[in-house]
mmCIF file of C-alpha atoms and ligand atoms in Angstrom:
data_model
loop_
_atom_site.group_PDB
_atom_site.id
_atom_site.type_symbol
_atom_site.label_atom_id
_atom_site.label_comp_id
_atom_site.label_asym_id
_atom_site.label_seq_id
_atom_site.Cartn_x
_atom_site.Cartn_y
_atom_site.Cartn_z
ATOM 1 C CA MET A 292 1.845 -24.828 7.848
ATOM 2 C CA PRO A 293 2.555 -21.143 8.651
ATOM 3 C CA LYS A 294 -0.123 -18.775 7.403
ATOM 4 C CA ILE A 295 0.659 -15.316 6.059
ATOM 5 C CA PHE A 296 -1.717 -12.450 5.332
ATOM 6 C CA VAL A 297 -0.860 -10.006 2.552
ATOM 7 C CA THR A 298 -2.849 -6.778 2.888
ATOM 8 C CA ARG A 299 -3.085 -6.054 -0.841
ATOM 9 C CA ARG A 300 -2.035 -7.468 -4.204
ATOM 10 C CA ILE A 301 1.739 -7.064 -4.670
ATOM 11 C CA PRO A 302 4.201 -8.289 -7.338
ATOM 12 C CA GLU A 303 4.296 -12.095 -7.457
ATOM 13 C CA ALA A 304 7.993 -12.472 -6.521
ATOM 14 C CA GLY A 305 7.358 -12.333 -2.776
ATOM 15 C CA ILE A 306 4.256 -14.506 -2.869
ATOM 16 C CA ARG A 307 6.151 -17.150 -4.858
ATOM 17 C CA LYS A 308 9.014 -17.174 -2.356
ATOM 18 C CA LEU A 309 6.629 -17.688 0.539
ATOM 19 C CA GLU A 310 4.714 -20.425 -1.257
ATOM 20 C CA GLU A 311 7.930 -22.190 -2.254
ATOM 21 C CA LYS A 312 8.728 -22.391 1.466
ATOM 22 C CA GLY A 313 5.433 -24.188 1.934
ATOM 23 C CA HIS A 314 3.698 -21.246 3.625
ATOM 24 C CA GLU A 315 -0.005 -20.626 3.052
ATOM 25 C CA VAL A 316 -0.459 -17.135 1.650
ATOM 26 C CA VAL A 317 -3.765 -15.292 1.877
ATOM 27 C CA VAL A 318 -3.911 -12.093 -0.173
ATOM 28 C CA SER A 319 -6.636 -9.598 0.673
ATOM 29 C CA PRO A 320 -9.289 -9.951 -2.025
ATOM 30 C CA GLU A 321 -9.655 -6.162 -2.131
ATOM 31 C CA ASP A 322 -7.069 -4.395 -4.300
ATOM 32 C CA ARG A 323 -7.322 -1.202 -2.260
ATOM 33 C CA VAL A 324 -6.168 0.235 1.062
ATOM 34 C CA LEU A 325 -7.861 -1.549 3.953
ATOM 35 C CA GLN A 326 -9.167 0.836 6.587
ATOM 36 C CA LYS A 327 -7.976 0.048 10.107
ATOM 37 C CA LYS A 328 -11.339 -1.526 10.984
ATOM 38 C CA GLU A 329 -11.213 -3.742 7.897
ATOM 39 C CA LEU A 330 -7.639 -4.782 8.613
ATOM 40 C CA ILE A 331 -8.630 -5.741 12.156
ATOM 41 C CA GLU A 332 -11.559 -7.768 10.800
ATOM 42 C CA ALA A 333 -9.310 -9.486 8.250
ATOM 43 C CA LEU A 334 -6.792 -10.499 10.932
ATOM 44 C CA ALA A 335 -8.964 -11.290 13.954
ATOM 45 C CA GLY A 336 -9.232 -14.966 14.830
ATOM 46 C CA GLN A 337 -7.284 -16.102 11.749
ATOM 47 C CA ASN A 338 -4.060 -17.040 13.551
ATOM 48 C CA TYR A 339 -1.717 -15.639 10.960
ATOM 49 C CA ASP A 340 1.984 -16.184 11.690
ATOM 50 C CA ALA A 341 3.077 -13.151 9.704
ATOM 51 C CA VAL A 342 1.621 -10.149 7.915
ATOM 52 C CA LEU A 343 3.048 -8.572 4.795
ATOM 53 C CA CYS A 344 1.860 -4.971 4.902
ATOM 54 C CA LEU A 345 2.177 -1.694 3.003
ATOM 55 C CA LEU A 346 2.954 1.912 3.843
ATOM 56 C CA THR A 347 -0.753 2.709 3.475
ATOM 57 C CA ASP A 348 -1.666 0.318 6.314
ATOM 58 C CA THR A 349 -1.835 1.779 9.804
ATOM 59 C CA ILE A 350 -0.208 -0.775 12.082
ATOM 60 C CA ASP A 351 -0.869 0.167 15.706
ATOM 61 C CA GLY A 352 -1.541 -1.677 18.952
ATOM 62 C CA ASP A 353 -5.138 -2.508 17.967
ATOM 63 C CA VAL A 354 -4.072 -4.084 14.689
ATOM 64 C CA LEU A 355 -1.207 -5.971 16.346
ATOM 65 C CA ASP A 356 -3.617 -7.274 18.986
ATOM 66 C CA ALA A 357 -6.072 -8.374 16.295
ATOM 67 C CA ALA A 358 -3.292 -10.375 14.615
ATOM 68 C CA GLY A 359 -2.816 -12.276 17.879
ATOM 69 C CA LYS A 360 0.036 -13.686 19.891
ATOM 70 C CA GLN A 361 1.282 -16.228 17.322
ATOM 71 C CA CYS A 362 1.978 -13.461 14.794
ATOM 72 C CA LYS A 363 5.746 -12.921 14.813
ATOM 73 C CA ILE A 364 6.334 -10.293 12.178
ATOM 74 C CA PHE A 365 4.806 -7.457 10.183
ATOM 75 C CA ALA A 366 6.962 -7.021 7.065
ATOM 76 C CA ASN A 367 6.429 -3.619 5.450
ATOM 77 C CA VAL A 368 6.947 -3.425 1.681
ATOM 78 C CA ALA A 369 8.615 0.008 1.884
ATOM 79 C CA VAL A 370 11.801 1.532 3.152
ATOM 80 C CA GLY A 371 9.796 3.959 5.313
ATOM 81 C CA PHE A 372 7.922 2.602 8.329
ATOM 82 C CA ASP A 373 6.231 5.654 9.820
ATOM 83 C CA ASN A 374 2.896 3.797 9.359
ATOM 84 C CA ILE A 375 3.900 1.389 12.136
ATOM 85 C CA ASP A 376 3.867 1.959 15.882
ATOM 86 C CA LEU A 377 7.259 0.474 16.741
ATOM 87 C CA VAL A 378 6.762 0.848 20.478
ATOM 88 C CA ALA A 379 3.491 -1.076 20.337
ATOM 89 C CA ALA A 380 5.212 -3.773 18.258
ATOM 90 C CA ALA A 381 8.147 -4.041 20.679
ATOM 91 C CA GLU A 382 5.752 -4.300 23.626
ATOM 92 C CA ARG A 383 4.114 -7.280 21.916
ATOM 93 C CA ASN A 384 7.370 -8.869 20.752
ATOM 94 C CA VAL A 385 6.371 -8.471 17.114
ATOM 95 C CA MET A 386 9.233 -7.946 14.661
ATOM 96 C CA ILE A 387 8.957 -5.126 12.140
ATOM 97 C CA THR A 388 10.956 -5.089 8.923
ATOM 98 C CA ASN A 389 11.303 -2.804 5.903
ATOM 99 C CA THR A 390 12.827 -3.095 2.408
ATOM 100 C CA PRO A 391 15.875 -0.813 2.192
ATOM 101 C CA GLY A 392 18.560 -0.935 -0.478
ATOM 102 C CA VAL A 393 16.613 -2.506 -3.328
ATOM 103 C CA LEU A 394 14.811 0.757 -4.121
ATOM 104 C CA THR A 395 17.722 3.173 -3.722
ATOM 105 C CA ASN A 396 18.613 3.527 -7.418
ATOM 106 C CA THR A 397 15.010 3.744 -8.544
ATOM 107 C CA VAL A 398 14.080 6.463 -6.055
ATOM 108 C CA ALA A 399 17.244 8.397 -6.945
ATOM 109 C CA GLU A 400 16.323 8.125 -10.641
ATOM 110 C CA HIS A 401 12.823 9.384 -9.926
ATOM 111 C CA THR A 402 14.277 12.264 -7.943
ATOM 112 C CA PHE A 403 16.153 13.323 -11.077
ATOM 113 C CA ALA A 404 13.088 12.758 -13.241
ATOM 114 C CA LEU A 405 11.299 15.258 -10.994
ATOM 115 C CA MET A 406 14.215 17.684 -10.688
ATOM 116 C CA LEU A 407 14.693 17.844 -14.445
ATOM 117 C CA ALA A 408 10.973 17.930 -15.156
ATOM 118 C CA ALA A 409 10.600 20.947 -12.860
ATOM 119 C CA ALA A 410 13.677 22.817 -14.077
ATOM 120 C CA HIS A 411 13.062 22.101 -17.776
ATOM 121 C CA ARG A 412 9.317 22.647 -17.388
ATOM 122 C CA VAL A 413 8.646 19.304 -19.063
ATOM 123 C CA VAL A 414 5.113 18.727 -17.800
ATOM 124 C CA GLU A 415 4.037 22.315 -18.339
ATOM 125 C CA ALA A 416 5.491 22.156 -21.877
ATOM 126 C CA ASP A 417 3.695 18.882 -22.548
ATOM 127 C CA ARG A 418 0.387 20.434 -21.481
ATOM 128 C CA PHE A 419 1.134 23.481 -23.645
ATOM 129 C CA THR A 420 1.930 21.375 -26.706
ATOM 130 C CA ARG A 421 -1.082 19.073 -26.337
ATOM 131 C CA ALA A 422 -3.337 22.098 -25.957
ATOM 132 C CA GLY A 423 -2.339 23.129 -29.487
ATOM 133 C CA LEU A 424 -0.571 26.269 -28.225
ATOM 134 C CA TYR A 425 2.730 25.564 -29.992
ATOM 135 C CA GLY A 426 2.907 28.102 -32.800
ATOM 136 C CA GLY A 427 6.535 27.481 -33.814
ATOM 137 C CA TRP A 428 10.007 27.773 -32.286
ATOM 138 C CA ALA A 429 10.511 30.955 -30.301
ATOM 139 C CA PRO A 430 13.622 32.193 -28.517
ATOM 140 C CA MET A 431 11.822 32.966 -25.267
ATOM 141 C CA LEU A 432 9.438 30.022 -25.186
ATOM 142 C CA LEU A 433 9.195 28.169 -21.850
ATOM 143 C CA LEU A 434 12.665 29.036 -20.582
ATOM 144 C CA GLY A 435 13.754 26.810 -17.716
ATOM 145 C CA ASN A 436 16.944 26.291 -15.736
ATOM 146 C CA ASP A 437 19.979 24.015 -15.988
ATOM 147 C CA LEU A 438 20.904 21.489 -13.357
ATOM 148 C CA SER A 439 24.470 21.137 -14.650
ATOM 149 C CA GLY A 440 26.989 23.027 -12.582
ATOM 150 C CA LYS A 441 24.415 24.084 -9.987
ATOM 151 C CA THR A 442 24.412 23.487 -6.252
ATOM 152 C CA VAL A 443 22.288 20.574 -5.087
ATOM 153 C CA GLY A 444 21.408 20.617 -1.391
ATOM 154 C CA ILE A 445 20.726 17.161 0.005
ATOM 155 C CA VAL A 446 18.796 17.008 3.259
ATOM 156 C CA GLY A 447 19.489 13.540 4.655
ATOM 157 C CA LEU A 448 22.551 11.685 3.347
ATOM 158 C CA GLY A 449 21.295 8.127 3.810
ATOM 159 C CA ARG A 450 21.265 5.539 1.027
ATOM 160 C CA ILE A 451 18.950 7.488 -1.273
ATOM 161 C CA GLY A 452 20.354 10.935 -0.470
ATOM 162 C CA SER A 453 23.894 9.653 -1.177
ATOM 163 C CA ARG A 454 22.816 8.139 -4.475
ATOM 164 C CA VAL A 455 21.188 11.420 -5.518
ATOM 165 C CA ALA A 456 24.409 13.218 -4.571
ATOM 166 C CA TYR A 457 26.420 10.711 -6.618
ATOM 167 C CA HIS A 458 24.325 11.322 -9.754
ATOM 168 C CA ALA A 459 24.402 15.086 -9.207
ATOM 169 C CA VAL A 460 28.201 15.123 -9.074
ATOM 170 C CA LYS A 461 28.975 12.426 -11.650
ATOM 171 C CA GLY A 462 26.165 13.134 -14.089
ATOM 172 C CA PHE A 463 25.653 16.879 -13.854
ATOM 173 C CA ASP A 464 28.932 18.310 -12.533
ATOM 174 C CA ALA A 465 26.868 19.773 -9.734
ATOM 175 C CA LYS A 466 28.269 20.904 -6.430
ATOM 176 C CA VAL A 467 26.746 18.991 -3.526
ATOM 177 C CA ILE A 468 26.101 20.441 -0.111
ATOM 178 C CA TYR A 469 24.365 18.308 2.476
ATOM 179 C CA TYR A 470 22.910 18.241 5.936
ATOM 180 C CA ASP A 471 22.515 15.076 7.976
ATOM 181 C CA VAL A 472 22.485 14.334 11.689
ATOM 182 C CA ALA A 473 25.688 12.392 11.023
ATOM 183 C CA ARG A 474 28.559 13.950 9.096
ATOM 184 C CA ASN A 475 30.216 11.671 6.496
ATOM 185 C CA GLU A 476 33.754 12.876 5.859
ATOM 186 C CA GLN A 477 34.621 9.969 3.577
ATOM 187 C CA PHE A 478 31.693 10.920 1.340
ATOM 188 C CA GLU A 479 32.803 14.545 1.402
ATOM 189 C CA GLN A 480 36.271 13.590 0.174
ATOM 190 C CA GLU A 481 34.999 11.240 -2.502
ATOM 191 C CA PHE A 482 32.438 13.626 -3.989
ATOM 192 C CA GLY A 483 33.741 17.032 -2.985
ATOM 193 C CA ALA A 484 30.546 17.432 -0.963
ATOM 194 C CA ILE A 485 30.327 20.144 1.666
ATOM 195 C CA TYR A 486 28.697 19.544 5.025
ATOM 196 C CA LYS A 487 26.323 22.147 6.413
ATOM 197 C CA ALA A 488 25.761 22.075 10.143
ATOM 198 C CA SER A 489 22.011 22.764 9.808
ATOM 199 C CA VAL A 490 19.205 22.810 7.258
ATOM 200 C CA ASP A 491 19.023 26.590 7.778
ATOM 201 C CA GLU A 492 22.627 26.892 6.623
ATOM 202 C CA LEU A 493 22.079 24.702 3.585
ATOM 203 C CA LEU A 494 18.926 26.337 2.204
ATOM 204 C CA PRO A 495 20.258 29.784 1.172
ATOM 205 C CA GLU A 496 23.021 28.192 -0.921
ATOM 206 C CA ALA A 497 21.191 25.484 -2.852
ATOM 207 C CA ASP A 498 19.708 25.801 -6.353
ATOM 208 C CA PHE A 499 17.927 22.483 -5.847
ATOM 209 C CA VAL A 500 16.915 21.164 -2.429
ATOM 210 C CA SER A 501 16.173 17.440 -2.299
ATOM 211 C CA ILE A 502 14.637 15.904 0.809
ATOM 212 C CA HIS A 503 15.704 12.404 1.897
ATOM 213 C CA VAL A 504 14.961 12.148 5.613
ATOM 214 C CA PRO A 505 12.499 9.764 7.283
ATOM 215 C CA LEU A 506 9.294 11.114 8.803
ATOM 216 C CA LEU A 507 9.924 11.576 12.527
ATOM 217 C CA ASP A 508 8.566 14.033 15.093
ATOM 218 C CA SER A 509 11.721 16.047 14.448
ATOM 219 C CA THR A 510 11.270 16.162 10.661
ATOM 220 C CA ARG A 511 7.524 16.869 10.447
ATOM 221 C CA HIS A 512 7.122 20.257 8.689
ATOM 222 C CA LEU A 513 10.901 20.567 8.487
ATOM 223 C CA MET A 514 10.206 22.620 5.358
ATOM 224 C CA ASN A 515 7.846 25.213 6.797
ATOM 225 C CA ALA A 516 7.096 28.773 5.606
ATOM 226 C CA GLU A 517 10.128 30.161 7.385
ATOM 227 C CA ARG A 518 12.546 27.633 5.859
ATOM 228 C CA LEU A 519 11.030 28.025 2.394
ATOM 229 C CA ARG A 520 11.863 31.727 2.733
ATOM 230 C CA LEU A 521 15.501 30.790 3.393
ATOM 231 C CA MET A 522 15.708 29.222 -0.091
ATOM 232 C CA LYS A 523 16.843 31.229 -3.113
ATOM 233 C CA PRO A 524 13.952 32.710 -5.096
ATOM 234 C CA THR A 525 15.383 30.850 -8.099
ATOM 235 C CA ALA A 526 15.543 27.486 -6.317
ATOM 236 C CA TYR A 527 13.525 24.278 -6.671
ATOM 237 C CA LEU A 528 12.339 21.953 -3.900
ATOM 238 C CA VAL A 529 12.061 18.212 -4.576
ATOM 239 C CA ASN A 530 10.457 15.781 -2.146
ATOM 240 C CA THR A 531 10.521 12.013 -2.632
ATOM 241 C CA SER A 532 10.601 11.117 1.082
ATOM 242 C CA ARG A 533 7.381 11.649 3.053
ATOM 243 C CA GLY A 534 4.742 14.326 2.485
ATOM 244 C CA PRO A 535 4.387 15.694 6.036
ATOM 245 C CA ILE A 536 8.041 16.784 5.988
ATOM 246 C CA VAL A 537 6.879 19.719 3.857
ATOM 247 C CA ASP A 538 4.157 22.094 5.056
ATOM 248 C CA GLU A 539 2.168 21.768 1.834
ATOM 249 C CA ALA A 540 -0.052 24.824 2.387
ATOM 250 C CA ALA A 541 3.069 26.924 3.008
ATOM 251 C CA LEU A 542 4.610 25.480 -0.148
ATOM 252 C CA VAL A 543 1.545 26.462 -2.207
ATOM 253 C CA ASP A 544 1.907 30.031 -0.894
ATOM 254 C CA ALA A 545 5.653 30.045 -1.619
ATOM 255 C CA LEU A 546 5.115 28.797 -5.175
ATOM 256 C CA LYS A 547 2.310 31.290 -5.807
ATOM 257 C CA SER A 548 4.171 34.290 -4.486
ATOM 258 C CA GLY A 549 7.572 33.528 -6.031
ATOM 259 C CA VAL A 550 9.343 32.774 -2.738
ATOM 260 C CA ILE A 551 10.838 29.837 -4.680
ATOM 261 C CA ARG A 552 10.755 29.135 -8.405
ATOM 262 C CA GLY A 553 9.419 25.626 -8.492
ATOM 263 C CA ALA A 554 8.875 22.293 -6.809
ATOM 264 C CA ALA A 555 8.400 18.644 -7.611
ATOM 265 C CA LEU A 556 6.636 16.298 -5.245
ATOM 266 C CA ASP A 557 6.114 12.554 -5.219
ATOM 267 C CA VAL A 558 4.617 12.562 -1.721
ATOM 268 C CA PHE A 559 1.913 14.637 -0.065
ATOM 269 C CA GLU A 560 0.971 15.699 3.398
ATOM 270 C CA ASN A 561 -2.433 13.976 3.438
ATOM 271 C CA GLU A 562 -2.243 11.324 0.733
ATOM 272 C CA PRO A 563 -4.040 10.875 -1.538
ATOM 273 C CA LYS A 564 -5.381 14.430 -1.048
ATOM 274 C CA LEU A 565 -3.498 17.467 -2.311
ATOM 275 C CA ALA A 566 -3.308 20.806 -0.493
ATOM 276 C CA SER A 567 -5.767 23.348 -1.786
ATOM 277 C CA GLY A 568 -4.397 25.159 -4.832
ATOM 278 C CA LEU A 569 -1.456 22.797 -5.435
ATOM 279 C CA ALA A 570 -2.843 21.133 -8.560
ATOM 280 C CA GLU A 571 -3.617 24.495 -10.178
ATOM 281 C CA LEU A 572 0.002 25.689 -10.103
ATOM 282 C CA GLU A 573 2.120 25.492 -13.264
ATOM 283 C CA ASN A 574 5.439 25.606 -11.373
ATOM 284 C CA VAL A 575 5.046 22.287 -9.590
ATOM 285 C CA VAL A 576 5.385 18.745 -10.906
ATOM 286 C CA LEU A 577 3.323 16.102 -9.112
ATOM 287 C CA THR A 578 3.622 12.311 -9.189
ATOM 288 C CA PRO A 579 1.473 9.945 -7.087
ATOM 289 C CA HIS A 580 4.016 8.366 -4.682
ATOM 290 C CA ILE A 581 5.636 6.261 -7.416
ATOM 291 C CA ALA A 582 9.338 6.944 -6.824
ATOM 292 C CA SER A 583 10.047 3.232 -6.297
ATOM 293 C CA ALA A 584 7.442 2.068 -8.797
ATOM 294 C CA THR A 585 9.373 0.191 -11.457
ATOM 295 C CA GLU A 586 8.636 -3.445 -12.261
ATOM 296 C CA GLU A 587 12.145 -4.402 -11.219
ATOM 297 C CA THR A 588 12.131 -2.585 -7.911
ATOM 298 C CA ARG A 589 8.617 -3.390 -6.770
ATOM 299 C CA SER A 590 9.367 -7.088 -7.444
ATOM 300 C CA ALA A 591 12.596 -6.803 -5.453
ATOM 301 C CA MET A 592 10.732 -5.105 -2.578
ATOM 302 C CA SER A 593 8.105 -7.841 -2.595
ATOM 303 C CA ALA A 594 10.836 -10.522 -2.544
ATOM 304 C CA LEU A 595 12.771 -8.811 0.251
ATOM 305 C CA ALA A 596 9.668 -8.535 2.432
ATOM 306 C CA ALA A 597 9.160 -12.271 1.891
ATOM 307 C CA ASP A 598 12.814 -12.955 2.862
ATOM 308 C CA ASN A 599 12.218 -11.068 6.098
ATOM 309 C CA ILE A 600 9.163 -13.182 6.864
ATOM 310 C CA ILE A 601 10.903 -16.440 5.963
ATOM 311 C CA ALA A 602 13.833 -15.621 8.265
ATOM 312 C CA ALA A 603 11.521 -14.646 11.138
ATOM 313 C CA LEU A 604 9.459 -17.820 10.801
ATOM 314 C CA GLU A 605 12.650 -19.895 10.767
ATOM 315 C CA GLY A 606 13.622 -18.356 14.106
ATOM 316 C CA GLN A 607 16.345 -16.142 12.650
ATOM 317 C CA THR A 608 16.776 -12.394 12.862
ATOM 318 C CA PRO A 609 15.291 -10.985 9.644
ATOM 319 C CA PRO A 610 17.789 -9.062 7.494
ATOM 320 C CA ASN A 611 15.896 -5.781 7.736
ATOM 321 C CA LEU A 612 14.684 -5.614 11.324
ATOM 322 C CA VAL A 613 13.834 -2.031 12.293
ATOM 323 C CA LYS A 614 13.896 -0.388 15.695
ATOM 324 C CA LYS A 615 12.624 2.928 16.982
ATOM 325 C CA MET A 616 14.988 5.795 16.101
HETATM 326 C C1 GLV B 258 8.105 4.435 -0.244
HETATM 327 O O1 GLV B 258 7.692 5.512 0.004
HETATM 328 C C2 GLV B 258 8.872 3.656 0.654
HETATM 329 O O2 GLV B 258 9.023 4.035 1.833
HETATM 330 O O3 GLV B 258 9.377 2.606 0.232
#
């Protein structure tokens, strides 16, 4: 009977699927991130056939070696897979999969939750009201900015970036400009979107900049001090992709000194830590990496990771096999 290790408690859907296939599923008894050493200890000598892992698990050559030669697949419950050394996995013939598609709508929704929260100062206003500071309606109280009719700059027009663009155009009559390594002329025609040949060209024109690229060597600190200065002083930056894409210390400086008006972040450079000074700022909205965290979507991600494992253990190519970009 194939044996599968699950590195942390996840929604039942995936576990049920694996068990229905007759697989033995061992879930880590600790409901917390396992440090690399602990993960190695949990895997070593256990002869697992597959591992269902999370974006908080570091999967490198040492961990793959600890899992052993019979382990065919590490199935990440995330669309991103920058926590996994794909070269090390390929060298050991271990398949790596992710969970794209099922979280697209949820992450796009969260992107708008953040965008609107920042522009309408929702969290700041909530703090203000709870603190008993509301003394009655006032014409100049907590003025924010509209999203409707503005220019939304999408950096990375993949599944999630395209869905954000769709909502921006259909829901808010916004103009969409985008940068991606690949131009998508069909998308441009359908949504009236305008392609910018570089991030530097996009930034000065956008009222909202939303980041949707994977974390790669080429995207680390893509939003650095210099690029933040290219944004309009009235603009907002939203990041629901990966924290290290934004130089967080530079962002704190930019928010403090009025280089940009506001920001909203679901991801951080050194999770779970925040850059010094970030939490003290009023003009930033912070959520703890929950953009895909709805009951529906986390169940679907759990089930899709299980599908990937089931396919791999049946000798098929899993539906969401990933390769080094
Ligand atoms: C979440 O960050 C994911 O990559 O799914």
